[in-house]
Short mmCIF file of C-alpha atoms and ligand atoms in Angstrom, two decimals:
data_model
loop_
_atom_site.label_atom_id
_atom_site.label_comp_id
_atom_site.label_asym_id
_atom_site.label_seq_id
_atom_site.Cartn_x
_atom_site.Cartn_y
_atom_site.Cartn_z
CA MET A 1 71.32 88.43 110.54
CA ALA A 2 69.47 91.69 111.66
CA GLN A 3 68.35 93.76 108.70
CA LEU A 4 66.40 96.95 108.40
CA TRP A 5 64.87 96.24 105.19
CA GLY A 6 63.22 92.67 105.14
CA GLY A 7 59.72 93.71 104.11
CA ARG A 8 60.10 93.58 100.34
CA PHE A 9 62.08 90.45 100.29
CA THR A 10 60.57 86.78 100.32
CA LYS A 11 64.00 85.00 100.57
CA GLU A 12 66.94 85.19 103.12
CA THR A 13 69.98 86.81 101.95
CA ASP A 14 72.70 84.44 100.98
CA LYS A 15 75.27 84.18 103.75
CA LEU A 16 78.08 85.14 101.52
CA VAL A 17 76.11 88.24 100.15
CA TYR A 18 75.35 89.29 103.61
CA ASP A 19 78.96 89.05 104.83
CA PHE A 20 80.13 90.90 101.67
CA ASN A 21 77.70 93.67 102.23
CA ALA A 22 77.91 94.16 105.85
CA SER A 23 79.98 97.01 107.29
CA ILE A 24 79.58 96.54 111.04
CA SER A 25 83.13 95.09 111.40
CA PHE A 26 84.41 98.52 110.64
CA ASP A 27 81.72 101.06 110.97
CA GLN A 28 81.21 100.03 114.66
CA ARG A 29 84.02 102.73 115.13
CA PHE A 30 81.50 105.40 114.91
CA TYR A 31 78.82 104.15 117.35
CA GLU A 32 79.29 107.33 119.23
CA GLN A 33 78.94 109.68 116.31
CA ASP A 34 75.81 107.60 115.22
CA ILE A 35 74.13 108.02 118.53
CA ARG A 36 75.12 111.75 118.69
CA GLY A 37 73.35 112.33 115.25
CA SER A 38 70.33 110.35 116.35
CA ILE A 39 69.96 112.45 119.42
CA ALA A 40 70.04 115.71 117.39
CA HIS A 41 67.57 114.22 114.85
CA VAL A 42 64.98 113.20 117.41
CA THR A 43 65.40 116.59 119.29
CA MET A 44 64.57 118.21 115.98
CA LEU A 45 61.62 115.88 115.13
CA ALA A 46 60.07 116.75 118.60
CA ARG A 47 60.50 120.34 118.20
CA GLN A 48 58.80 120.22 114.80
CA GLY A 49 55.85 118.25 116.33
CA ILE A 50 56.78 115.07 114.48
CA LEU A 51 57.38 113.14 117.49
CA THR A 52 55.86 113.93 121.03
CA ASP A 53 58.21 115.22 123.81
CA GLU A 54 57.51 112.01 125.67
CA GLU A 55 58.65 109.89 122.65
CA LYS A 56 61.82 112.13 122.31
CA GLU A 57 62.73 111.62 125.95
CA GLN A 58 62.29 107.97 125.70
CA ILE A 59 64.41 107.58 122.57
CA ILE A 60 67.18 109.80 123.99
CA LYS A 61 67.35 107.94 127.26
CA GLY A 62 67.38 104.70 125.25
CA LEU A 63 70.16 105.92 123.00
CA GLU A 64 72.21 107.20 125.96
CA SER A 65 71.93 103.89 127.72
CA ILE A 66 73.18 102.17 124.56
CA ARG A 67 76.11 104.51 124.49
CA THR A 68 77.03 103.93 128.22
CA ASP A 69 76.68 100.06 127.87
CA VAL A 70 78.77 99.95 124.77
CA GLU A 71 81.40 102.06 126.50
CA ASN A 72 81.41 100.04 129.66
CA GLY A 73 81.45 96.84 127.70
CA THR A 74 78.00 95.44 128.85
CA LEU A 75 76.72 95.60 125.33
CA LYS A 76 78.95 94.11 122.45
CA ILE A 77 78.61 95.31 119.05
CA THR A 78 78.45 91.97 117.06
CA GLU A 79 78.36 90.89 113.45
CA GLU A 80 74.86 89.83 113.62
CA TYR A 81 73.84 93.33 112.57
CA GLU A 82 74.52 94.47 109.17
CA ASP A 83 75.98 97.89 110.11
CA ILE A 84 76.25 100.27 113.08
CA HIS A 85 72.97 102.02 112.22
CA SER A 86 70.99 98.76 112.36
CA PHE A 87 72.80 97.89 115.63
CA VAL A 88 71.77 101.04 117.34
CA GLU A 89 68.27 101.08 115.99
CA ALA A 90 67.59 97.39 116.83
CA ASN A 91 69.04 97.85 120.26
CA LEU A 92 66.85 100.87 120.82
CA ILE A 93 63.67 98.95 119.95
CA ASP A 94 64.69 96.14 122.29
CA ARG A 95 65.05 98.68 125.12
CA ILE A 96 62.16 100.97 124.65
CA GLY A 97 59.59 99.22 122.22
CA ASP A 98 57.55 101.05 119.72
CA ALA A 99 58.84 104.58 120.36
CA GLY A 100 62.27 103.35 119.06
CA LYS A 101 60.63 102.41 115.85
CA LYS A 102 60.13 106.18 115.19
CA LEU A 103 63.78 107.17 115.32
CA HIS A 104 64.32 106.69 111.62
CA THR A 105 61.31 109.08 110.68
CA GLY A 106 62.55 111.45 107.88
CA ARG A 107 65.97 110.02 107.75
CA SER A 108 67.73 107.59 105.42
CA ARG A 109 70.98 105.56 106.07
CA ASN A 110 72.24 107.53 103.33
CA ASP A 111 72.13 110.92 105.01
CA GLN A 112 72.92 109.18 108.23
CA VAL A 113 76.23 107.59 107.22
CA ALA A 114 77.10 110.86 105.54
CA LEU A 115 76.58 112.51 108.91
CA ASP A 116 78.36 109.89 110.90
CA MET A 117 81.46 109.83 108.71
CA LYS A 118 81.71 113.69 108.81
CA LEU A 119 81.34 113.82 112.59
CA TYR A 120 84.04 111.20 112.84
CA THR A 121 86.33 112.85 110.36
CA ARG A 122 85.80 116.18 112.00
CA ASP A 123 86.93 114.81 115.44
CA GLU A 124 89.88 113.23 113.90
CA ILE A 125 90.97 116.29 112.03
CA LEU A 126 91.06 118.08 115.54
CA GLU A 127 93.31 115.26 117.00
CA LEU A 128 95.49 115.40 113.82
CA ASP A 129 95.76 119.04 114.38
CA SER A 130 96.81 118.63 117.99
CA LEU A 131 99.44 116.21 117.14
CA LEU A 132 100.89 118.38 114.43
CA LYS A 133 100.96 121.13 117.16
CA GLU A 134 102.90 118.91 119.44
CA MET A 135 105.43 118.34 116.67
CA LEU A 136 105.72 121.98 116.15
CA GLU A 137 106.49 122.60 119.64
CA VAL A 138 109.32 120.12 119.80
CA LEU A 139 110.62 121.73 116.64
CA LEU A 140 110.42 125.24 118.05
CA LYS A 141 112.37 124.20 121.21
CA LEU A 142 115.02 122.69 119.06
CA MET A 143 115.16 125.90 116.98
CA LYS A 144 115.79 127.94 120.20
CA GLU A 145 118.39 125.58 121.72
CA ASN A 146 120.43 125.20 118.50
CA LEU A 147 121.04 128.57 117.04
CA GLU A 148 124.71 128.14 117.08
CA VAL A 149 125.12 124.51 116.49
CA TYR A 150 126.69 124.49 112.90
CA MET A 151 126.14 121.82 110.42
CA PRO A 152 126.34 121.35 106.67
CA GLY A 153 123.46 122.31 104.56
CA PHE A 154 123.10 120.09 101.51
CA THR A 155 122.33 120.20 97.85
CA HIS A 156 122.07 116.92 95.84
CA LEU A 157 123.10 115.36 99.17
CA GLN A 158 126.55 117.05 98.70
CA LYS A 159 127.65 119.41 101.49
CA ALA A 160 126.81 123.04 100.29
CA GLN A 161 126.85 125.80 102.59
CA PRO A 162 126.97 126.02 106.44
CA ILE A 163 123.63 126.40 108.19
CA THR A 164 122.54 125.61 111.94
CA LEU A 165 120.66 122.88 113.37
CA SER A 166 118.16 125.53 114.32
CA HIS A 167 117.58 126.49 110.76
CA HIS A 168 117.27 122.89 109.64
CA MET A 169 114.59 122.19 112.30
CA GLY A 170 112.89 125.52 111.12
CA ALA A 171 112.44 124.08 107.72
CA TYR A 172 110.41 121.33 109.07
CA PHE A 173 108.50 123.73 111.14
CA GLU A 174 107.31 125.53 108.19
CA MET A 175 106.19 122.31 106.52
CA PHE A 176 104.16 121.02 109.44
CA LYS A 177 102.69 124.52 109.97
CA ARG A 178 101.37 124.31 106.45
CA ASP A 179 100.04 120.83 107.12
CA ARG A 180 98.17 122.37 110.12
CA SER A 181 96.63 124.99 108.02
CA ARG A 182 95.43 122.50 105.41
CA MET A 183 93.67 120.76 108.30
CA LYS A 184 91.91 123.78 109.18
CA ASP A 185 90.84 124.49 105.67
CA ILE A 186 89.44 121.17 105.29
CA TYR A 187 87.42 121.47 108.54
CA LYS A 188 86.01 124.85 107.43
CA ARG A 189 85.02 123.55 104.08
CA MET A 190 83.29 120.18 105.16
CA ASN A 191 81.67 121.43 108.16
CA LEU A 192 78.12 121.62 106.68
CA CYS A 193 75.45 119.07 107.89
CA PRO A 194 74.08 116.58 105.51
CA LEU A 195 71.41 115.32 107.87
CA GLY A 196 67.89 115.80 106.53
CA SER A 197 68.87 115.09 102.95
CA GLY A 198 67.09 111.70 103.13
CA ALA A 199 67.86 109.03 100.79
CA LEU A 200 68.76 111.72 97.93
CA ALA A 201 65.73 114.06 97.55
CA GLY A 202 65.02 115.34 100.91
CA THR A 203 61.91 114.36 102.76
CA THR A 204 58.31 115.42 102.90
CA TYR A 205 58.39 115.96 106.71
CA PRO A 206 58.85 119.61 107.88
CA LEU A 207 62.45 118.94 109.10
CA ASP A 208 64.42 121.90 110.48
CA ARG A 209 67.81 121.23 108.94
CA GLU A 210 69.33 124.49 110.33
CA TYR A 211 68.47 123.42 113.95
CA THR A 212 70.10 119.91 113.69
CA ALA A 213 73.16 121.60 111.99
CA GLU A 214 73.38 123.96 114.95
CA LEU A 215 72.78 121.20 117.51
CA LEU A 216 75.68 119.24 115.93
CA GLU A 217 77.84 122.21 115.74
CA PHE A 218 77.96 122.54 112.02
CA ASP A 219 78.13 125.88 110.32
CA GLY A 220 74.83 125.27 108.56
CA PRO A 221 73.05 122.62 106.34
CA THR A 222 74.36 121.36 103.15
CA LEU A 223 72.54 122.89 100.14
CA ASN A 224 71.78 120.16 97.80
CA SER A 225 70.40 116.79 99.10
CA MET A 226 71.94 114.65 96.16
CA ASP A 227 75.28 116.10 96.80
CA SER A 228 74.98 115.79 100.49
CA VAL A 229 74.58 111.97 100.48
CA SER A 230 77.29 111.36 97.72
CA ASP A 231 79.91 114.01 98.58
CA ARG A 232 83.17 112.50 99.67
CA ASP A 233 85.41 115.26 98.49
CA TYR A 234 86.39 116.06 102.08
CA LEU A 235 87.73 112.61 102.61
CA ILE A 236 89.77 112.89 99.40
CA GLU A 237 91.15 116.36 100.62
CA LEU A 238 91.93 114.89 104.06
CA LEU A 239 93.85 111.86 102.54
CA SER A 240 95.78 114.25 100.28
CA ALA A 241 96.54 116.41 103.26
CA MET A 242 97.49 113.37 105.24
CA SER A 243 99.76 112.14 102.44
CA THR A 244 101.47 115.54 102.45
CA VAL A 245 102.06 114.97 106.27
CA MET A 246 103.43 111.61 105.51
CA MET A 247 105.64 112.88 102.74
CA HIS A 248 107.15 115.49 105.19
CA LEU A 249 107.63 112.88 107.88
CA SER A 250 109.13 110.47 105.45
CA ARG A 251 111.69 113.09 104.22
CA PHE A 252 112.47 113.83 107.88
CA SER A 253 112.79 109.97 108.46
CA GLU A 254 115.11 109.79 105.65
CA GLU A 255 117.37 112.38 107.01
CA VAL A 256 117.35 110.93 110.62
CA ILE A 257 118.36 107.54 109.03
CA ILE A 258 121.30 109.06 107.26
CA TRP A 259 122.26 111.22 110.28
CA ASN A 260 122.24 108.10 112.37
CA THR A 261 124.58 106.10 110.17
CA ASN A 262 128.12 105.38 111.40
CA GLU A 263 129.54 107.45 108.58
CA TYR A 264 127.52 110.61 109.57
CA LYS A 265 127.00 110.04 113.39
CA PHE A 266 124.99 113.39 113.45
CA VAL A 267 122.50 111.91 115.85
CA GLU A 268 121.93 109.25 118.48
CA ILE A 269 118.38 107.95 118.47
CA ASP A 270 117.30 107.14 122.18
CA ASP A 271 117.31 103.38 123.21
CA ALA A 272 113.66 103.66 123.62
CA TYR A 273 113.12 104.47 119.95
CA SER A 274 115.53 102.01 118.35
CA THR A 275 115.82 98.37 117.98
CA GLY A 276 118.49 95.81 117.83
CA SER A 277 119.49 92.85 115.51
CA SER A 278 118.78 89.18 116.29
CA ILE A 279 122.24 88.20 114.95
CA MET A 280 124.45 91.28 114.92
CA PRO A 281 125.07 92.48 118.42
CA GLN A 282 126.56 95.86 117.58
CA LYS A 283 123.33 96.95 115.78
CA LYS A 284 121.09 99.75 116.93
CA ASN A 285 118.51 100.34 114.01
CA PRO A 286 116.45 103.40 113.36
CA ASP A 287 113.25 101.17 112.81
CA ILE A 288 110.70 103.80 113.83
CA ALA A 289 112.02 106.25 111.12
CA GLU A 290 112.07 103.39 108.64
CA LEU A 291 108.60 102.37 109.34
CA VAL A 292 107.25 105.96 109.10
CA ARG A 293 108.92 106.17 105.75
CA GLY A 294 107.48 102.87 104.82
CA LYS A 295 103.87 103.63 106.01
CA THR A 296 103.90 106.67 103.69
CA GLY A 297 103.02 104.42 100.74
CA ARG A 298 99.99 103.09 102.60
CA VAL A 299 98.38 106.60 103.02
CA TYR A 300 99.10 107.47 99.46
CA GLY A 301 97.51 104.18 98.39
CA ALA A 302 94.37 105.21 100.35
CA LEU A 303 94.19 108.45 98.51
CA MET A 304 94.60 106.87 95.04
CA SER A 305 91.94 104.17 96.00
CA MET A 306 89.37 106.73 97.12
CA LEU A 307 89.82 108.80 93.95
CA THR A 308 89.38 105.78 91.76
CA THR A 309 86.32 104.58 93.92
CA MET A 310 84.68 107.89 93.38
CA LYS A 311 85.46 108.56 89.70
CA GLY A 312 82.70 106.63 88.09
CA LEU A 313 79.82 107.04 90.43
CA PRO A 314 76.51 108.44 89.05
CA LEU A 315 74.46 110.50 91.53
CA ALA A 316 73.50 110.02 94.08
CA TYR A 317 74.46 107.34 96.84
CA ASN A 318 76.22 104.24 95.63
CA LYS A 319 77.18 101.32 97.72
CA ASP A 320 80.81 101.62 96.48
CA MET A 321 81.06 104.62 98.94
CA GLN A 322 81.06 102.16 101.75
CA GLU A 323 84.64 101.57 100.81
CA ASP A 324 85.55 104.95 102.13
CA LYS A 325 85.58 103.88 105.76
CA GLU A 326 88.40 101.27 105.90
CA LEU A 327 90.56 103.43 103.74
CA VAL A 328 90.12 106.54 105.66
CA PHE A 329 90.17 104.93 109.11
CA ASP A 330 93.37 103.20 108.36
CA ALA A 331 94.98 106.30 106.78
CA ILE A 332 94.12 108.38 109.87
CA ASP A 333 95.33 105.75 112.34
CA THR A 334 98.68 105.45 110.45
CA THR A 335 99.16 109.26 110.17
CA LYS A 336 98.45 109.83 113.87
CA GLY A 337 100.58 107.02 115.07
CA CYS A 338 103.43 108.28 112.82
CA LEU A 339 103.20 111.70 114.01
CA ALA A 340 103.17 110.56 117.65
CA LEU A 341 106.08 108.29 117.25
CA PHE A 342 108.18 110.66 115.24
CA THR A 343 107.58 113.43 117.71
CA GLY A 344 108.59 111.13 120.59
CA MET A 345 111.77 110.08 118.80
CA LEU A 346 112.70 113.75 117.86
CA LYS A 347 112.18 114.80 121.42
CA THR A 348 114.59 112.08 122.78
CA MET A 349 117.27 112.15 120.01
CA LYS A 350 120.68 113.45 120.96
CA PHE A 351 122.46 115.78 118.23
CA ASN A 352 126.24 115.48 117.99
CA SER A 353 127.07 119.09 117.50
CA ALA A 354 130.81 118.55 117.27
CA ARG A 355 130.42 116.13 114.65
CA MET A 356 128.05 118.32 112.60
CA GLU A 357 130.49 121.32 112.81
CA GLU A 358 133.49 119.10 111.84
CA SER A 359 131.57 117.75 108.85
CA ALA A 360 130.61 121.38 107.69
CA LYS A 361 134.36 122.31 107.81
CA HIS A 362 135.58 119.21 105.87
CA GLY A 363 132.99 119.67 103.19
CA PHE A 364 134.22 123.04 102.10
CA THR A 365 130.80 124.50 102.95
CA ASN A 366 132.79 127.89 103.56
CA ALA A 367 134.13 127.82 100.03
CA THR A 368 131.56 130.39 98.92
CA ASP A 369 132.48 132.67 101.76
CA ALA A 370 136.11 132.38 100.85
CA ALA A 371 135.24 133.54 97.35
CA ASP A 372 133.19 136.33 98.75
CA TYR A 373 136.23 137.27 100.89
CA LEU A 374 138.13 137.77 97.61
CA VAL A 375 135.42 139.74 96.08
CA ASN A 376 135.41 142.15 98.95
CA HIS A 377 139.06 142.75 98.45
CA GLY A 378 138.44 143.82 94.85
CA VAL A 379 138.89 140.43 93.04
CA PRO A 380 136.03 139.86 90.35
CA PHE A 381 133.87 137.01 91.42
CA ARG A 382 134.63 134.79 88.44
CA ASP A 383 138.45 134.92 89.35
CA ALA A 384 137.66 134.47 93.07
CA HIS A 385 135.73 131.29 92.20
CA GLY A 386 138.79 130.02 90.25
CA ILE A 387 141.13 130.77 93.09
CA VAL A 388 138.91 129.13 95.67
CA GLY A 389 138.68 126.03 93.48
CA ARG A 390 142.38 125.81 93.55
CA LEU A 391 142.35 126.13 97.38
CA VAL A 392 139.88 123.31 97.54
CA LEU A 393 141.90 121.08 95.22
CA TYR A 394 145.12 121.78 97.34
CA CYS A 395 143.11 120.87 100.52
CA ILE A 396 141.71 117.72 99.12
CA ASP A 397 145.16 116.71 98.03
CA LYS A 398 146.47 117.29 101.61
CA GLY A 399 143.35 116.01 103.42
CA ILE A 400 142.75 119.23 105.21
CA ALA A 401 139.95 121.83 105.53
CA LEU A 402 140.17 125.34 104.33
CA ASP A 403 140.30 126.52 107.99
CA ASN A 404 143.55 124.28 108.47
CA MET A 405 145.69 126.06 105.65
CA SER A 406 148.61 128.08 106.85
CA MET A 407 148.94 131.78 105.88
CA GLU A 408 151.87 130.78 103.60
CA GLU A 409 149.76 128.26 101.85
CA PHE A 410 146.91 130.82 101.37
CA LYS A 411 149.46 133.37 99.95
CA ALA A 412 150.94 131.03 97.69
CA ILE A 413 147.75 130.63 96.02
CA SER A 414 146.63 134.19 96.23
CA PRO A 415 148.57 137.19 97.74
CA VAL A 416 145.20 138.89 98.51
CA PHE A 417 144.55 136.71 101.47
CA GLU A 418 145.42 138.28 104.91
CA ASP A 419 145.08 136.98 108.53
CA ASP A 420 141.54 137.93 108.70
CA ILE A 421 140.58 135.13 106.19
CA TYR A 422 140.31 132.67 109.17
CA ASP A 423 137.60 134.70 110.87
CA ALA A 424 135.95 135.26 107.54
CA ILE A 425 135.61 131.62 106.71
CA SER A 426 134.74 130.44 110.32
CA MET A 427 131.48 128.66 110.47
CA LYS A 428 130.33 131.39 112.88
CA THR A 429 130.97 134.11 110.38
CA CYS A 430 129.64 132.24 107.37
CA VAL A 431 126.41 131.71 109.16
CA GLU A 432 126.15 135.02 111.03
CA MET A 433 126.67 136.99 107.72
CA ARG A 434 123.59 135.39 106.51
CA ASN A 435 120.74 137.50 108.04
CA THR A 436 118.06 138.07 105.44
CA ILE A 437 114.69 136.91 106.36
CA GLY A 438 114.54 133.08 106.41
CA ALA A 439 118.39 132.82 106.40
CA PRO A 440 120.21 130.87 109.18
CA GLY A 441 122.08 133.93 110.82
CA LYS A 442 121.21 134.19 114.43
CA ALA A 443 119.50 137.49 114.49
CA ALA A 444 117.24 136.31 111.49
CA MET A 445 116.42 133.07 113.19
CA GLU A 446 115.43 134.95 116.40
CA LYS A 447 112.99 137.00 114.61
CA VAL A 448 111.32 133.91 112.95
CA ILE A 449 111.43 132.13 116.40
CA LYS A 450 109.51 135.00 117.89
CA ALA A 451 106.96 135.12 115.11
CA GLU A 452 106.42 131.22 115.34
CA GLU A 453 106.08 131.59 119.08
CA GLU A 454 103.23 133.90 118.60
CA TYR A 455 101.55 131.81 115.94
CA LEU A 456 101.69 128.79 118.45
CA ALA A 457 100.48 130.80 121.27
CA ALA A 458 97.48 132.10 119.20
CA GLU A 459 96.39 128.97 117.90
N1 LIG Q 501 77.23 100.86 105.24
C1 LIG Q 501 76.79 101.87 104.22
C2 LIG Q 501 77.89 102.76 103.86
O1 LIG Q 501 78.93 102.80 104.54
C3 LIG Q 501 75.71 102.71 104.80
C4 LIG Q 501 74.59 103.38 103.88
C5 LIG Q 501 73.83 102.26 103.51
N2 LIG Q 501 72.80 102.86 102.57
C6 LIG Q 501 72.29 102.06 101.66
N3 LIG Q 501 71.44 102.66 100.93
N4 LIG Q 501 72.54 100.75 101.56
O2 LIG Q 501 77.88 103.56 102.93
#
């Protein structure tokens, strides 16, 4: 048991207490951030004359050698240390002796852990952002390639009006684009450096907090030391933003699962992204989509846990906050994993365009357009609605689509119909007529695609 705080104690910590209290099993993840922060701290201490240049050099060399040895596996992070901070400091003292004992001057584990967690989270936000960007690139490609692939658009999971696959993918593009902008906002708001806040009330040493903030690429130092060591808002924001990413992925998964059923057959998931059944040889299951949908609950759970952990904490630091790590690490790993897998599945998925178009026709998705045709020929909309209702009833009875009715059949229900009705209710016309901004018509979609291309190039 290697502890930093034995002096005041006359008895050994109970083994169960030690294990309950220790965080090394999970905070070892940010050894790199802990070392990076320590290097910035001693660089500042030397510049302020609190350490000599020689001590600074020794400490930095020692810290760098620890980093290298952890990375190449010669130095193992073991459970004999309470946390990653103790591990780094103890190993530093082992390696360089007395100078190592000066590393923690003007610092507390409270501002240290606040810094490490911020550095770690900041790196992860950038990774989440680049995974979201990859997803957007795949979606944009699908938008470009499927401008004339017609499919039913749904409301209440009932076929409603025809859209294109391009337009459907475009809806997800907008969602993941907003997710990216949320990541950006969080990064900007959290990017202030807590180092130098001490345990809660700053320190008596003449620390240059602006300098350490700059060394660690923050926009500046935080402005209240009590808040600095007990602020976990940014983690709650990130968990919330990741929950939204997962909610989007889960909706998309649900659609893929439906589209992949025998009844729909809109898509075929690549063999590399599906699994079989141990008993039913015919099965090819959409497990990846199901797991992504399933894991959504886990990320929501982390958000609820974190909000609950924080709600009763008096200022400033309380050990409860140690709970942030496992929750946030797991939620980040889960979200990143789901994004990467879903993107891979989407990239390799085959879309059955003939089935999609057939389905749109047989779902009377062009019924609104048939009514609009009548309106354009002078029939009041309410009457047109009634006439098309009778057409639909007739077709359901005969098991055909509107497009399959003969001219006589049309005329028998309303003499207003002429030969041009077939063109007016073709999927192509139905979609092409919808060209307001954001609509599925090709011209409208092309404008959006151009704007989104520029957005991706600029980011
Ligand atoms: N493991 C602790 C955490 O994650 C580090 C800070 C410990 N500070 C303290 N005063 N016990 O929050």
